[in-house]
Tab-separated table of C-alpha atoms in Angstrom:
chain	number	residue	atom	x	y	z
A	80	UNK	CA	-1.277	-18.506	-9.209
A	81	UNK	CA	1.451	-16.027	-9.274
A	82	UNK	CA	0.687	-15.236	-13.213
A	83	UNK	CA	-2.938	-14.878	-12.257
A	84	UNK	CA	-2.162	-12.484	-9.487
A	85	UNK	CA	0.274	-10.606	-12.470
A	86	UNK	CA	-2.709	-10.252	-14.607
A	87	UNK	CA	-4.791	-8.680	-11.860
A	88	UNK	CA	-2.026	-6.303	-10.354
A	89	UNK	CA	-1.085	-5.119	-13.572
A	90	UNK	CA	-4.449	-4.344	-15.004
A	91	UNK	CA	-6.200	-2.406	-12.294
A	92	UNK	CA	-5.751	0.799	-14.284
A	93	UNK	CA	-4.975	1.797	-17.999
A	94	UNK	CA	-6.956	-1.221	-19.179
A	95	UNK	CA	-6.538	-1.067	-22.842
A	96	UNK	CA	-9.275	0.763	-24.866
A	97	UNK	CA	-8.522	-1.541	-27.815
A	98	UNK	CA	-11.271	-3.560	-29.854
A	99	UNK	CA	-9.435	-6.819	-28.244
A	100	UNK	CA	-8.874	-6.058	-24.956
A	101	UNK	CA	-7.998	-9.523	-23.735
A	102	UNK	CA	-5.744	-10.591	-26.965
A	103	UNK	CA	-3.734	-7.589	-25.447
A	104	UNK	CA	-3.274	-8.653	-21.857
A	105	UNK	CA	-2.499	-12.526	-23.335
A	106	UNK	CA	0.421	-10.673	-25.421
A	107	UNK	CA	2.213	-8.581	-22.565
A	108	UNK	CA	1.825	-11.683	-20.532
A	109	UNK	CA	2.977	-13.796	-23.270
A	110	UNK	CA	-0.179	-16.259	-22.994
A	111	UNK	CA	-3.016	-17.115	-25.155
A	112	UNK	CA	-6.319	-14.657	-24.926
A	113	UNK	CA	-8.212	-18.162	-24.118
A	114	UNK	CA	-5.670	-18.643	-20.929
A	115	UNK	CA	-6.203	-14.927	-19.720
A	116	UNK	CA	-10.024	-15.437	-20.205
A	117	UNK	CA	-10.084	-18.694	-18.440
A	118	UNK	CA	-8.059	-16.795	-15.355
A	119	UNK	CA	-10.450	-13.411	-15.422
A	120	UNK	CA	-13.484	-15.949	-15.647
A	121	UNK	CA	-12.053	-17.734	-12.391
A	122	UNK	CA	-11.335	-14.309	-10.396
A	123	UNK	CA	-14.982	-13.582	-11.138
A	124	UNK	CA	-16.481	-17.015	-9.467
A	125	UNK	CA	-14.050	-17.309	-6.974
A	126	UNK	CA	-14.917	-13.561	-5.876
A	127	UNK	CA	-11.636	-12.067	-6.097
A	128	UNK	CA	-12.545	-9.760	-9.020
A	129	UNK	CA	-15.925	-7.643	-8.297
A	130	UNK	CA	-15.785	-6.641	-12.335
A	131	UNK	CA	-13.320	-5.368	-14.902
A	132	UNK	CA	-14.288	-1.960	-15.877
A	133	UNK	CA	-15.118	2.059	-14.533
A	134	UNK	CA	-15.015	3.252	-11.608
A	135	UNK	CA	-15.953	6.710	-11.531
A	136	UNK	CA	-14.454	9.633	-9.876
A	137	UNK	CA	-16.562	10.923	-6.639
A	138	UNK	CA	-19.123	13.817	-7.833
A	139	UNK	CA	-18.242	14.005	-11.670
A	140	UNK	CA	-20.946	12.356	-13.035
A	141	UNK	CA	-23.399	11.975	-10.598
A	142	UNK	CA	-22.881	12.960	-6.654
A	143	UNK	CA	-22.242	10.658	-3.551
A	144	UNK	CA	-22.037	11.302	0.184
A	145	UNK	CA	-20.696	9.207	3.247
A	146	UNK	CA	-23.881	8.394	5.372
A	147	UNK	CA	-23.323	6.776	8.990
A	148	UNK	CA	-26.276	5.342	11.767
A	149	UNK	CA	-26.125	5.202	15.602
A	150	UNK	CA	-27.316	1.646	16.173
A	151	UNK	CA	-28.003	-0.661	18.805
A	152	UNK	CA	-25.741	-3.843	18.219
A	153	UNK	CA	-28.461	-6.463	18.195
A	154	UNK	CA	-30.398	-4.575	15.746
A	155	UNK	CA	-27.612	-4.201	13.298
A	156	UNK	CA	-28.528	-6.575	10.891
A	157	UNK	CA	-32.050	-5.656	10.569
A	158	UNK	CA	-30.714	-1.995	9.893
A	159	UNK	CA	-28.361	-2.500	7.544
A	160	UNK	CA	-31.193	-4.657	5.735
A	161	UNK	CA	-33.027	-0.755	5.805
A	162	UNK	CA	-29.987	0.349	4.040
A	163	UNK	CA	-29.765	-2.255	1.569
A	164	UNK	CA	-33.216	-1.897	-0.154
A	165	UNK	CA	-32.421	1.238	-1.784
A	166	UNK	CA	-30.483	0.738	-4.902
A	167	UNK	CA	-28.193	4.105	-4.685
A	168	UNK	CA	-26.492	2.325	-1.907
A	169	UNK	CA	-23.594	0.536	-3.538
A	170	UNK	CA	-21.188	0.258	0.020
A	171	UNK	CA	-22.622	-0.756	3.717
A	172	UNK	CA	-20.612	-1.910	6.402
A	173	UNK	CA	-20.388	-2.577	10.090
A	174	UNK	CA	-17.465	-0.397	12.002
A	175	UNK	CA	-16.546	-1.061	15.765
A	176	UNK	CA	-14.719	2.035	17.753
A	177	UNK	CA	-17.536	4.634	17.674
A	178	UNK	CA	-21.441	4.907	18.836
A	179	UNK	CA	-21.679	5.719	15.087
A	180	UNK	CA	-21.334	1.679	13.572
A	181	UNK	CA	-23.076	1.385	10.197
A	182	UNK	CA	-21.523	3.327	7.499
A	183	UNK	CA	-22.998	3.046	3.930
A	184	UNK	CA	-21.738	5.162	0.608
A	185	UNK	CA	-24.561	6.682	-1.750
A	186	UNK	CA	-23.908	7.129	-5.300
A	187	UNK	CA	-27.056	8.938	-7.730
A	188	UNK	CA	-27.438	11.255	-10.606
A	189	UNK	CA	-29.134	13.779	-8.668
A	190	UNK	CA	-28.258	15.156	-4.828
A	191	UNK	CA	-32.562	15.214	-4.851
A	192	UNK	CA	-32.182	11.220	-4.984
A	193	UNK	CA	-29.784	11.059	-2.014
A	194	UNK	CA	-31.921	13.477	0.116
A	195	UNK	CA	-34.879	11.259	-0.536
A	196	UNK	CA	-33.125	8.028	0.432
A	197	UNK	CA	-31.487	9.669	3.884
A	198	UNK	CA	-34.731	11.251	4.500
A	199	UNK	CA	-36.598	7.656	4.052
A	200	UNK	CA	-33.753	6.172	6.542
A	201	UNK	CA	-34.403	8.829	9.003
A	202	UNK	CA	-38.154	8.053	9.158
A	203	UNK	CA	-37.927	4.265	8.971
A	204	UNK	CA	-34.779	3.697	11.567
A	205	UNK	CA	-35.560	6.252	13.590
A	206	UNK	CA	-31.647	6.408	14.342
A	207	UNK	CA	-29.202	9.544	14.536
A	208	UNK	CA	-28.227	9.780	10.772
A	209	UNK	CA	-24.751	11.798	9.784
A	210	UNK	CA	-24.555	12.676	6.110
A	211	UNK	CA	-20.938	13.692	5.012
A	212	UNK	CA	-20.681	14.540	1.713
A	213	UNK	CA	-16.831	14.823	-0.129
A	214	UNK	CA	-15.013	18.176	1.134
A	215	UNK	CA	-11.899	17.657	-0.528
A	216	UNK	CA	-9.953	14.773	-2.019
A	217	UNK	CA	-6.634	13.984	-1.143
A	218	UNK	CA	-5.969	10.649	-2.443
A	219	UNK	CA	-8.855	8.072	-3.634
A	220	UNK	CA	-7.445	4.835	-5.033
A	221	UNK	CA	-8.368	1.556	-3.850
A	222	UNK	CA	-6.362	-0.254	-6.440
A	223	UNK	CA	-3.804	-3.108	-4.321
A	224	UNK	CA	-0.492	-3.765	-4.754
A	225	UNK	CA	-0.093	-7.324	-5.138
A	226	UNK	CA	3.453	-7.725	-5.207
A	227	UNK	CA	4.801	-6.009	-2.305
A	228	UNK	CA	5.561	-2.951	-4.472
A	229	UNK	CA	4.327	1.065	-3.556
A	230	UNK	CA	4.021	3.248	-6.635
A	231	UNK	CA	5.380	6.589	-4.974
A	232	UNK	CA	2.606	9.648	-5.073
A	233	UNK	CA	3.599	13.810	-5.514
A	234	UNK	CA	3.728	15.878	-3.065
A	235	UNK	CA	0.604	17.804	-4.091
A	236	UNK	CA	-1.206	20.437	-1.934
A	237	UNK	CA	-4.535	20.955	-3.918
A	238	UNK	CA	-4.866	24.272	-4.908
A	239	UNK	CA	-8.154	26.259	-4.111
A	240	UNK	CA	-9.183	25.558	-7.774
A	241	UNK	CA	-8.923	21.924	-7.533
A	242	UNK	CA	-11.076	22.158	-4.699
A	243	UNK	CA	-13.832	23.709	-5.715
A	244	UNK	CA	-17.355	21.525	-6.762
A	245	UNK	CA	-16.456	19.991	-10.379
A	246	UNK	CA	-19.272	20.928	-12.901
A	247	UNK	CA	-21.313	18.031	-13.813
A	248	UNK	CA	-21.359	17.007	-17.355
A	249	UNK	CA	-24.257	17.048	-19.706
A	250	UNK	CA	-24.652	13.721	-20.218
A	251	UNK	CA	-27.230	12.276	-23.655
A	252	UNK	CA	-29.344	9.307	-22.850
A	253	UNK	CA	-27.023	7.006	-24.680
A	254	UNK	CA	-23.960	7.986	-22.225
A	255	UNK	CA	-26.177	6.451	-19.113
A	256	UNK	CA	-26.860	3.898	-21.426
A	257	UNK	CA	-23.054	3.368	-21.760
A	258	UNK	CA	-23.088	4.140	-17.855
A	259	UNK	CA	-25.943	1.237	-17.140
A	260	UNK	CA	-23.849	-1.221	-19.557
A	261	UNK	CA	-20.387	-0.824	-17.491
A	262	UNK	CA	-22.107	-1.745	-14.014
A	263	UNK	CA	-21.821	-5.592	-15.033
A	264	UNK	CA	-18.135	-4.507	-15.773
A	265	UNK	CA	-16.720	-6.120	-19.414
A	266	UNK	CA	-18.577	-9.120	-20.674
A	267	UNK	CA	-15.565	-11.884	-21.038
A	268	UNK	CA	-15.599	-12.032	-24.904
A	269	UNK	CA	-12.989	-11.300	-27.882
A	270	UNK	CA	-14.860	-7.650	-28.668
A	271	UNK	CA	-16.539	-6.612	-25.106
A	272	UNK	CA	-16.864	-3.115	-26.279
A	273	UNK	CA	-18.814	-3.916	-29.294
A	274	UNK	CA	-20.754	-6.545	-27.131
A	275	UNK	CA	-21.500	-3.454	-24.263
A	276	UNK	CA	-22.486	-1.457	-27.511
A	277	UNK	CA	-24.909	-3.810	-28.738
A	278	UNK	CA	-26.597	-3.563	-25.033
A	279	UNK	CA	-26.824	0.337	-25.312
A	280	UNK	CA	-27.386	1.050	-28.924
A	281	UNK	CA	-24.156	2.441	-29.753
A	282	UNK	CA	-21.027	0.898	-31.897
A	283	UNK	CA	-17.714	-0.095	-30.586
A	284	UNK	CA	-15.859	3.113	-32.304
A	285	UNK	CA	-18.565	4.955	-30.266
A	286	UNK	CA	-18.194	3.104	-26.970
A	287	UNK	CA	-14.440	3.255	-27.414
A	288	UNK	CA	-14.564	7.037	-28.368
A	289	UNK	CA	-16.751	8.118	-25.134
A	290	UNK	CA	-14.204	6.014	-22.548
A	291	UNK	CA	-11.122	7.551	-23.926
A	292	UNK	CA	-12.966	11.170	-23.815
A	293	UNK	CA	-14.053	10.633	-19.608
A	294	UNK	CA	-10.731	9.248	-19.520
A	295	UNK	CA	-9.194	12.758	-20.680
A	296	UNK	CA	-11.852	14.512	-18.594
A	297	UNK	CA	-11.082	12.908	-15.232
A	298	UNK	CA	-14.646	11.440	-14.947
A	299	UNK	CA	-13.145	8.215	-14.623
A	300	UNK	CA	-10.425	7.231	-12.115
A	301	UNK	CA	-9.678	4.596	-13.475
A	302	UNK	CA	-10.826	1.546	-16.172
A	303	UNK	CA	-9.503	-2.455	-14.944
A	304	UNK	CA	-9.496	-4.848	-12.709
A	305	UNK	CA	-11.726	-4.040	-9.794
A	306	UNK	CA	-10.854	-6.636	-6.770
A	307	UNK	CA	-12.365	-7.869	-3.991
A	308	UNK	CA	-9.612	-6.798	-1.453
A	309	UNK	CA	-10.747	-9.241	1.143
A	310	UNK	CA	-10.467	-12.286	-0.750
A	311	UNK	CA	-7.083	-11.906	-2.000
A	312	UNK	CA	-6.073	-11.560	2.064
A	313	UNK	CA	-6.960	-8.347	3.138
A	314	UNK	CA	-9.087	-9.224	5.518
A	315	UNK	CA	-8.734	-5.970	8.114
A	316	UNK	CA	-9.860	-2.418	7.214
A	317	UNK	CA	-10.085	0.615	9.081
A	318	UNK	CA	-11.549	3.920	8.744
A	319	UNK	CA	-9.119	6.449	10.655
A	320	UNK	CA	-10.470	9.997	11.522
A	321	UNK	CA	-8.885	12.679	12.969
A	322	UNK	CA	-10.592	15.797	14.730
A	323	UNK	CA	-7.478	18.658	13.127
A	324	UNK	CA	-7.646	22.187	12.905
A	325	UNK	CA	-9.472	24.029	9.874
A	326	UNK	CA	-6.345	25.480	9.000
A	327	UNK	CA	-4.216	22.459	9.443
A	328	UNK	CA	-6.349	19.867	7.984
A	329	UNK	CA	-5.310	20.544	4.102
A	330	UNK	CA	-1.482	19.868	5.111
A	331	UNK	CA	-2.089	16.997	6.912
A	332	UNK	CA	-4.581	15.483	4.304
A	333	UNK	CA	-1.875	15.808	1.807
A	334	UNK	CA	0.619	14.305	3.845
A	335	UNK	CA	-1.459	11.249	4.519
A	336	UNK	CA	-1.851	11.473	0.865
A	337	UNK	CA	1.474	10.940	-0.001
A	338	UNK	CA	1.716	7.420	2.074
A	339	UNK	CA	1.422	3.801	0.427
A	340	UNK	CA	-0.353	2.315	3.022
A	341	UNK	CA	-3.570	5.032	2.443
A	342	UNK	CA	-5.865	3.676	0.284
A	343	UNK	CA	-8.386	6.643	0.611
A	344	UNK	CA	-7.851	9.949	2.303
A	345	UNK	CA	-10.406	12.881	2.108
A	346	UNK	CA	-12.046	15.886	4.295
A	347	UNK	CA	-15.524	15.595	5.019
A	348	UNK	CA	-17.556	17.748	7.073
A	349	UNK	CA	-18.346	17.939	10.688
A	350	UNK	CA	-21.743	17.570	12.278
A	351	UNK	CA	-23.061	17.214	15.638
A	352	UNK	CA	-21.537	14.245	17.390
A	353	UNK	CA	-19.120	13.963	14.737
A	354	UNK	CA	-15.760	16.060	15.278
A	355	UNK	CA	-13.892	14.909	13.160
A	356	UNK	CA	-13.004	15.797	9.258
A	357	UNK	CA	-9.901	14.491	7.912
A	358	UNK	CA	-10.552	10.023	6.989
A	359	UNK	CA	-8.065	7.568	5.874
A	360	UNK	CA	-8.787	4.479	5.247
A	361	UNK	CA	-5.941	1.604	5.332
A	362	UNK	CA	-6.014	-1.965	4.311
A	363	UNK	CA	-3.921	-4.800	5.737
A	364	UNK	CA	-3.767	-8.853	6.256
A	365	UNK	CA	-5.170	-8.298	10.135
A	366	UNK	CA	-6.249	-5.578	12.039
A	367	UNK	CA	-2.821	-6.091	13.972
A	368	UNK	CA	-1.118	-4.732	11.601
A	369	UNK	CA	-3.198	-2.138	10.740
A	370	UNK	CA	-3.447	-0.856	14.172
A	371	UNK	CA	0.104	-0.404	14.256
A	372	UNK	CA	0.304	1.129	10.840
A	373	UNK	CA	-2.358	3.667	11.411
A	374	UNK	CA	-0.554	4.434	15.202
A	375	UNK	CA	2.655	5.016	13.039
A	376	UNK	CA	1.168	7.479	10.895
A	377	UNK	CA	-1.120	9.363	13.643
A	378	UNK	CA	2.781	9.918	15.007
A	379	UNK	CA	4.686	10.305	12.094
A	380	UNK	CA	2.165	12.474	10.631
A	381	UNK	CA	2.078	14.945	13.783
A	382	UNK	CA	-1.321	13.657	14.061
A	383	UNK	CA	-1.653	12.536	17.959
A	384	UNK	CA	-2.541	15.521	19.687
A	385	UNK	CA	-5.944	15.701	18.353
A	386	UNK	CA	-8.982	13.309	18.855
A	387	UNK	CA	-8.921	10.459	16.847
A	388	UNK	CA	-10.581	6.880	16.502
A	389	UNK	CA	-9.933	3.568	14.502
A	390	UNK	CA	-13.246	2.516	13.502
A	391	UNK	CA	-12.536	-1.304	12.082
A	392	UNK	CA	-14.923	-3.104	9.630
A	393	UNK	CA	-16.429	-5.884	11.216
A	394	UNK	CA	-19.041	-7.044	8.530
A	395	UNK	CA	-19.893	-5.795	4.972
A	396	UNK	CA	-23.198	-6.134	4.225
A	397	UNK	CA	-22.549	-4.945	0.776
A	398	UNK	CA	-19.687	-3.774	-1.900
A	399	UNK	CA	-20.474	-3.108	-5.166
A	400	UNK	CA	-20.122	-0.476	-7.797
A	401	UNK	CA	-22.252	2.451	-8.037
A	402	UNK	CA	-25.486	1.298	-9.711
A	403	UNK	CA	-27.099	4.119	-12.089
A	404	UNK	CA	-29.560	2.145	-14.458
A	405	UNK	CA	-32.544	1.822	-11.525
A	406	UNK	CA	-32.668	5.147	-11.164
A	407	UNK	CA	-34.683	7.724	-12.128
A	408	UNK	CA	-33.448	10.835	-14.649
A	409	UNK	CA	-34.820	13.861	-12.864
């Protein structure tokens, strides 16, 4: 177990853009590409891998927003059903600690697309709907440490540049086809790129060539091992919002930035019956501990004079990666 949980921590990002991927990982783990196949293959039916492949930075090549409903508790289920049918929904989830309990991530080519789908909600639940679209990113990384080990982050303020909207690329038909391919993640074969190729009508120097160039152009975060947090024994989560100052809310962002145990940190906006825009989200083996870790940080980061919640997940009704190929090109 402990060289399967190797080969997932140390593959999460910087997956090699080589035409034999795997016969890569087997040699820095001094194995046999069969043995690291057999192990991938595993974490895939066992549900502790969700895919190896993108994940895309928020906004670059399409556009997402946070979306939250009011909901009655007994009709939660039948709600987040709602949510579910509409395939630019790739992240629903229950949250206990505010009237506000389902919380579902959008993901589309177009911001059209998104209005559609919260519109459609609106109608159909007849709920109080918050949208809450990216402000500004401090830190987005839900890659896990498996071995106990923080890698330590700058000190980084972003700079009113970085802040600003990034222009969307012009992306060709054949780059969503690439796009479509990836959301299955690598096929588990000797030459997966020239396999995801063959499913998009490109060849492997092409398929290689694009990833490497989104690579340099920060559309993707990262390329790896995408896991399934709760099956490897993170069972607790917690989305922790703070009501801060305009003009403090960049510093403290950062801060929270800079801390291992802050998987995602970001400013979103406020709305009615929402104060609050600066969210971190931390990960841990129970909610115990992440009660006290986020009470740590609320103190340590100057954080506990203004309103804040813990909003716990309580059920996930669905985690997946963005899904672009059912979607229409506008």
């Amino acid at each position: 177990m402990a060289e399967t949980l190797a080969l997932y921590n140390d593959w999460q990002r910087d997956f090699p853009l080589l035409p034999h991927p795997f016969a890569h990982l087997a040699a820095a783990h001094q194995t046999t590409e069969a043995t690291v196949l057999t192990q991938l293959a595993a974490g895939l039916d066992k549900g502790e891998i969700s895919r190896i492949g993108a994940v895309f930075a928020p906004n670059r090549i399409g556009v997402s927003t946070l979306a939250a409903l009011a909901v009655p508790p007994r009709q939660l289920e039948a709600v987040a059903a709602q949510v579910n049918q509409h395939p630019e929904v790739n992240h629903n989830y229950a949250r206990a600690g505010h009237r506000f309990n389902l919380w579902f991530v959008l993901t589309a080519r177009h911001r059209a697309q998104l209005d559609t789908v919260l519109d459609t909600l609106r109608h159909t639940t007849r709920r109080p709907l918050l949208d809450l679209p990216l402000v500004r990113e401090y830190h987005i990384d839900l890659g896990f440490s498996l071995t106990g080990t923080a890698t330590a982050r700058p000190a980084v303020l972003p700079t009113p540049a970085a802040c600003q909207p990034p222009v969307p690329p012009s992306l060709t038909a054949q780059d969503w086809g690439l796009i479509a391919a990836l959301e299955a993640g690598l096929p588990l074969v000797h030459a997966p790129y020239a396999a995801l190729g063959q499913a998009c009508g490109l060849d492997e120097v092409d398929v290689l060539a694009r990833l490497a160039a989104w690579q340099t152009a920060g559309w993707l975060r990262r390329f790896g091992v995408v896991l399934r947090h709760r099956a490897l024994g993170y069972r607790a989560n917690a989305m922790c919002v703070w009501d801060v100052p305009d003009a403090l809310v960049d510093a403290k962002g950062a801060w929270l930035a800079q801390q291992s145990a802050v998987n995602l940190c970001y400013r979103r906006p406020r709305r009615a019956g929402w104060a609050y825009s600066l969210f971190a989200m931390l990960h841990g083996r129970d909610a115990e501990a992440v009660s006290a870790q986020a009470a740590k940080l609320t103190v340590e980061g100057g954080l506990q004079g203004y309103a804040h919640h813990q909003l716990f997940s309580t059920h996930c009704y669905r985690q997946r990666g963005a899904q672009y190929a059912a979607q229409p090109a506008l």
